[in-house]
PDB file of C-alpha atoms in Angstrom:
ATOM      1  CA  MET A   1      35.568-188.798 180.940  1.00 45.00           C
ATOM      2  CA  ASP A   2      32.379-188.150 179.086  1.00 47.00           C
ATOM      3  CA  ALA A   3      28.962-188.751 180.917  1.00 49.00           C
ATOM      4  CA  ILE A   4      26.988-191.764 180.381  1.00 56.00           C
ATOM      5  CA  GLN A   5      23.849-191.431 179.142  1.00 60.00           C
ATOM      6  CA  HIS A   6      20.900-191.306 181.260  1.00 78.00           C
ATOM      7  CA  ILE A   7      17.974-194.440 181.027  1.00 83.00           C
ATOM      8  CA  PRO A   8      15.690-193.359 178.639  1.00 86.00           C
ATOM      9  CA  GLU A   9      11.779-193.970 179.614  1.00 84.00           C
ATOM     10  CA  ARG A  10      11.340-196.555 176.888  1.00 89.00           C
ATOM     11  CA  VAL A  11      14.083-199.435 176.463  1.00 95.00           C
ATOM     12  CA  THR A  12      14.147-202.620 174.917  1.00 95.00           C
ATOM     13  CA  ILE A  13      15.495-205.661 177.033  1.00 96.00           C
ATOM     14  CA  TYR A  14      17.329-208.485 175.247  1.00 97.00           C
ATOM     15  CA  GLU A  15      18.415-211.666 177.355  1.00 98.00           C
ATOM     16  CA  LYS A  16      20.261-214.903 176.180  1.00 98.00           C
ATOM     17  CA  SER A  17      21.520-217.755 178.643  1.00 98.00           C
ATOM     18  CA  THR A  18      23.631-220.592 177.573  1.00 98.00           C
ATOM     19  CA  VAL A  19      24.759-223.503 180.005  1.00 98.00           C
ATOM     20  CA  MET A  20      28.419-224.351 179.038  1.00 98.00           C
ATOM     21  CA  ASN A  21      30.639-227.225 180.420  1.00 98.00           C
ATOM     22  CA  THR A  22      33.155-224.786 182.055  1.00 98.00           C
ATOM     23  CA  THR A  23      34.645-223.215 185.477  1.00 97.00           C
ATOM     24  CA  LEU A  24      33.844-219.996 186.552  1.00 97.00           C
ATOM     25  CA  GLU A  25      37.680-219.104 186.397  1.00 96.00           C
ATOM     26  CA  LYS A  26      37.682-220.304 182.694  1.00 97.00           C
ATOM     27  CA  MET A  27      34.748-217.986 181.959  1.00 97.00           C
ATOM     28  CA  MET A  28      36.851-214.941 183.459  1.00 95.00           C
ATOM     29  CA  ALA A  29      40.030-215.814 182.099  1.00 96.00           C
ATOM     30  CA  PHE A  30      38.187-215.918 178.470  1.00 97.00           C
ATOM     31  CA  HIS A  31      36.459-212.394 179.018  1.00 96.00           C
ATOM     32  CA  GLU A  32      39.558-210.955 180.399  1.00 94.00           C
ATOM     33  CA  ALA A  33      41.760-212.064 177.580  1.00 94.00           C
ATOM     34  CA  ASP A  34      43.198-209.593 174.974  1.00 90.00           C
ATOM     35  CA  ASP A  35      41.980-211.308 171.868  1.00 93.00           C
ATOM     36  CA  THR A  36      38.329-212.273 173.104  1.00 95.00           C
ATOM     37  CA  PHE A  37      37.287-208.540 171.731  1.00 94.00           C
ATOM     38  CA  GLY A  38      37.931-209.978 168.114  1.00 93.00           C
ATOM     39  CA  LYS A  39      36.694-213.286 168.795  1.00 95.00           C
ATOM     40  CA  LEU A  40      33.193-212.300 169.421  1.00 96.00           C
ATOM     41  CA  ILE A  41      32.685-209.956 166.339  1.00 94.00           C
ATOM     42  CA  PRO A  42      30.614-212.183 163.767  1.00 92.00           C
ATOM     43  CA  PRO A  43      31.574-212.432 160.358  1.00 90.00           C
ATOM     44  CA  GLY A  44      30.962-209.534 157.965  1.00 87.00           C
ATOM     45  CA  MET A  45      32.042-207.469 160.760  1.00 91.00           C
ATOM     46  CA  PHE A  46      35.909-206.116 161.569  1.00 92.00           C
ATOM     47  CA  GLY A  47      36.349-204.756 165.144  1.00 94.00           C
ATOM     48  CA  GLN A  48      39.303-202.130 165.718  1.00 95.00           C
ATOM     49  CA  ILE A  49      39.993-200.959 169.118  1.00 96.00           C
ATOM     50  CA  ARG A  50      41.179-197.336 168.900  1.00 97.00           C
ATOM     51  CA  GLU A  51      41.999-197.326 172.657  1.00 97.00           C
ATOM     52  CA  ASP A  52      41.759-199.075 175.872  1.00 95.00           C
ATOM     53  CA  LYS A  53      41.999-197.926 179.108  1.00 96.00           C
ATOM     54  CA  ARG A  54      40.478-200.677 180.982  1.00 95.00           C
ATOM     55  CA  THR A  55      42.366-201.748 184.237  1.00 94.00           C
ATOM     56  CA  SER A  56      40.165-204.873 184.547  1.00 93.00           C
ATOM     57  CA  ILE A  57      36.981-206.112 182.824  1.00 93.00           C
ATOM     58  CA  THR A  58      35.236-204.277 185.454  1.00 95.00           C
ATOM     59  CA  GLU A  59      36.935-201.013 185.062  1.00 96.00           C
ATOM     60  CA  GLY A  60      37.820-198.578 182.658  1.00 96.00           C
ATOM     61  CA  ASP A  61      37.028-197.228 179.003  1.00 96.00           C
ATOM     62  CA  LEU A  62      37.406-198.893 175.850  1.00 97.00           C
ATOM     63  CA  LYS A  63      37.279-197.011 172.642  1.00 98.00           C
ATOM     64  CA  PHE A  64      36.318-198.996 169.138  1.00 97.00           C
ATOM     65  CA  THR A  65      35.418-198.950 165.657  1.00 97.00           C
ATOM     66  CA  LEU A  66      32.815-201.938 164.137  1.00 95.00           C
ATOM     67  CA  TRP A  67      33.334-201.666 160.577  1.00 94.00           C
ATOM     68  CA  LEU A  68      30.230-202.979 158.742  1.00 89.00           C
ATOM     69  CA  GLY A  69      31.708-203.136 155.059  1.00 88.00           C
ATOM     70  CA  PHE A  70      32.981-199.683 154.398  1.00 92.00           C
ATOM     71  CA  ILE A  71      30.756-198.387 157.544  1.00 91.00           C
ATOM     72  CA  PRO A  72      32.468-197.418 160.335  1.00 96.00           C
ATOM     73  CA  ILE A  73      30.523-197.428 163.709  1.00 95.00           C
ATOM     74  CA  LYS A  74      32.400-195.742 166.496  1.00 97.00           C
ATOM     75  CA  TRP A  75      31.791-196.660 170.092  1.00 97.00           C
ATOM     76  CA  HIS A  76      33.115-195.642 173.265  1.00 98.00           C
ATOM     77  CA  ALA A  77      31.882-197.808 176.064  1.00 97.00           C
ATOM     78  CA  GLU A  78      32.660-197.685 179.921  1.00 97.00           C
ATOM     79  CA  HIS A  79      33.183-201.089 182.148  1.00 96.00           C
ATOM     80  CA  GLN A  80      31.836-201.601 184.976  1.00 96.00           C
ATOM     81  CA  ALA A  81      30.645-204.035 187.850  1.00 96.00           C
ATOM     82  CA  GLY A  82      27.953-205.895 187.034  1.00 95.00           C
ATOM     83  CA  PRO A  83      24.476-206.808 188.871  1.00 94.00           C
ATOM     84  CA  THR A  84      26.440-209.866 190.541  1.00 94.00           C
ATOM     85  CA  GLU A  85      29.940-210.578 191.845  1.00 94.00           C
ATOM     86  CA  THR A  86      30.802-212.786 188.878  1.00 94.00           C
ATOM     87  CA  SER A  87      29.921-210.249 186.070  1.00 96.00           C
ATOM     88  CA  PHE A  88      30.366-207.033 184.250  1.00 97.00           C
ATOM     89  CA  ALA A  89      28.917-204.457 182.628  1.00 97.00           C
ATOM     90  CA  ASP A  90      29.514-202.340 179.213  1.00 96.00           C
ATOM     91  CA  VAL A  91      27.978-199.177 179.311  1.00 97.00           C
ATOM     92  CA  MET A  92      27.815-196.927 175.643  1.00 97.00           C
ATOM     93  CA  VAL A  93      29.117-193.314 176.716  1.00 96.00           C
ATOM     94  CA  SER A  94      28.572-192.428 173.232  1.00 96.00           C
ATOM     95  CA  GLY A  95      28.047-194.333 169.845  1.00 96.00           C
ATOM     96  CA  PRO A  96      25.040-194.918 167.372  1.00 96.00           C
ATOM     97  CA  MET A  97      22.545-196.007 170.266  1.00 96.00           C
ATOM     98  CA  GLN A  98      20.583-193.546 172.395  1.00 96.00           C
ATOM     99  CA  TYR A  99      21.161-195.881 175.137  1.00 96.00           C
ATOM    100  CA  TRP A 100      23.265-199.399 175.476  1.00 97.00           C
ATOM    101  CA  ARG A 101      24.225-201.336 178.392  1.00 97.00           C
ATOM    102  CA  HIS A 102      25.288-204.781 177.876  1.00 97.00           C
ATOM    103  CA  GLU A 103      25.499-207.188 181.284  1.00 98.00           C
ATOM    104  CA  HIS A 104      27.971-210.216 180.926  1.00 98.00           C
ATOM    105  CA  ILE A 105      26.727-212.200 184.306  1.00 98.00           C
ATOM    106  CA  PHE A 106      28.235-216.012 184.891  1.00 98.00           C
ATOM    107  CA  GLU A 107      26.627-217.828 187.563  1.00 98.00           C
ATOM    108  CA  ALA A 108      27.684-221.340 188.918  1.00 97.00           C
ATOM    109  CA  VAL A 109      25.181-224.077 188.120  1.00 97.00           C
ATOM    110  CA  ASP A 110      24.891-227.953 188.379  1.00 95.00           C
ATOM    111  CA  ARG A 111      26.212-228.563 184.690  1.00 93.00           C
ATOM    112  CA  GLY A 112      28.926-225.738 184.795  1.00 97.00           C
ATOM    113  CA  VAL A 113      28.696-221.996 184.137  1.00 98.00           C
ATOM    114  CA  LYS A 114      25.244-220.045 182.801  1.00 98.00           C
ATOM    115  CA  LEU A 115      26.136-217.160 180.856  1.00 98.00           C
ATOM    116  CA  THR A 116      23.701-214.422 180.571  1.00 98.00           C
ATOM    117  CA  ASP A 117      23.909-211.567 177.982  1.00 98.00           C
ATOM    118  CA  ARG A 118      21.116-208.726 179.078  1.00 98.00           C
ATOM    119  CA  VAL A 119      21.262-205.950 176.882  1.00 97.00           C
ATOM    120  CA  THR A 120      19.300-203.043 177.535  1.00 97.00           C
ATOM    121  CA  LEU A 121      18.873-200.775 174.574  1.00 97.00           C
ATOM    122  CA  ALA A 122      17.095-197.978 173.310  1.00 96.00           C
ATOM    123  CA  HIS A 123      17.599-196.249 169.859  1.00 96.00           C
ATOM    124  CA  LYS A 124      17.944-192.829 168.581  1.00 94.00           C
ATOM    125  CA  PRO A 125      14.968-191.220 166.694  1.00 92.00           C
ATOM    126  CA  GLY A 126      14.914-190.542 162.917  1.00 91.00           C
ATOM    127  CA  LEU A 127      17.369-192.191 160.292  1.00 90.00           C
ATOM    128  CA  GLN A 128      19.953-193.017 162.678  1.00 88.00           C
ATOM    129  CA  GLY A 129      17.465-194.989 164.942  1.00 92.00           C
ATOM    130  CA  LEU A 130      16.612-196.774 162.070  1.00 93.00           C
ATOM    131  CA  PHE A 131      20.077-197.861 161.093  1.00 91.00           C
ATOM    132  CA  THR A 132      20.397-199.080 164.454  1.00 94.00           C
ATOM    133  CA  ARG A 133      17.206-201.167 164.466  1.00 94.00           C
ATOM    134  CA  LEU A 134      18.436-202.950 161.639  1.00 92.00           C
ATOM    135  CA  LEU A 135      21.948-203.761 162.946  1.00 90.00           C
ATOM    136  CA  PHE A 136      21.341-203.771 166.633  1.00 93.00           C
ATOM    137  CA  ASP A 137      17.536-205.223 167.484  1.00 95.00           C
ATOM    138  CA  GLY A 138      15.375-208.092 166.547  1.00 94.00           C
ATOM    139  CA  ILE A 139      16.798-210.759 164.516  1.00 95.00           C
ATOM    140  CA  PRO A 140      20.477-209.257 163.830  1.00 93.00           C
ATOM    141  CA  LEU A 141      20.695-209.138 167.770  1.00 95.00           C
ATOM    142  CA  LYS A 142      19.527-212.636 168.414  1.00 96.00           C
ATOM    143  CA  ILE A 143      22.336-213.587 165.634  1.00 95.00           C
ATOM    144  CA  LEU A 144      25.094-211.647 167.389  1.00 95.00           C
ATOM    145  CA  PHE A 145      24.287-212.921 170.659  1.00 97.00           C
ATOM    146  CA  PHE A 146      24.041-217.022 168.976  1.00 97.00           C
ATOM    147  CA  TYR A 147      27.166-216.127 167.309  1.00 97.00           C
ATOM    148  CA  ARG A 148      28.868-214.951 170.869  1.00 98.00           C
ATOM    149  CA  HIS A 149      27.734-217.776 172.711  1.00 98.00           C
ATOM    150  CA  LEU A 150      28.887-220.402 170.376  1.00 98.00           C
ATOM    151  CA  ARG A 151      32.452-218.730 170.153  1.00 98.00           C
ATOM    152  CA  THR A 152      32.486-218.778 173.822  1.00 98.00           C
ATOM    153  CA  LYS A 153      31.447-222.204 174.181  1.00 98.00           C
ATOM    154  CA  TRP A 154      34.004-223.409 171.797  1.00 97.00           C
ATOM    155  CA  ALA A 155      36.701-221.208 173.866  1.00 97.00           C
ATOM    156  CA  VAL A 156      35.838-222.478 177.419  1.00 98.00           C
ATOM    157  CA  GLU A 157      34.974-226.096 177.006  1.00 96.00           C
ATOM    158  CA  ALA A 158      38.339-226.486 175.047  1.00 85.00           C
TER     159      ALA A 158
END
């Protein structure tokens, strides 16, 4: 396995939370399902899993390609336990970013389950960093997680 990138000195942290009328069991089952990856990719992108060595959502490697039109964006992520018992994280081992850690945190609350997506990221220098700033930061990142939370809500509240 490749070494996971060290955390750079300067990172950006993005966080989005949504309360959904569901149970922790349904939330976990949705994220463990084989077809969830495709459901969470927004329109205009296509995702292709190249290799899936995950043994659970908290352990193993996933190699995939995101296609933005004809442009392939390859990722290798390691899944690991998250910061709470009902969470997991995917950490970029290799890919377009200098650093990427995405935590999926599920918390039981009075009205259901609060889903929090927390992304800690850093861009590479130069043109590649400019490219990833346009796709994986600021407004595009907000749109991505708005879409992901909407799709999750539709699935777990059905």
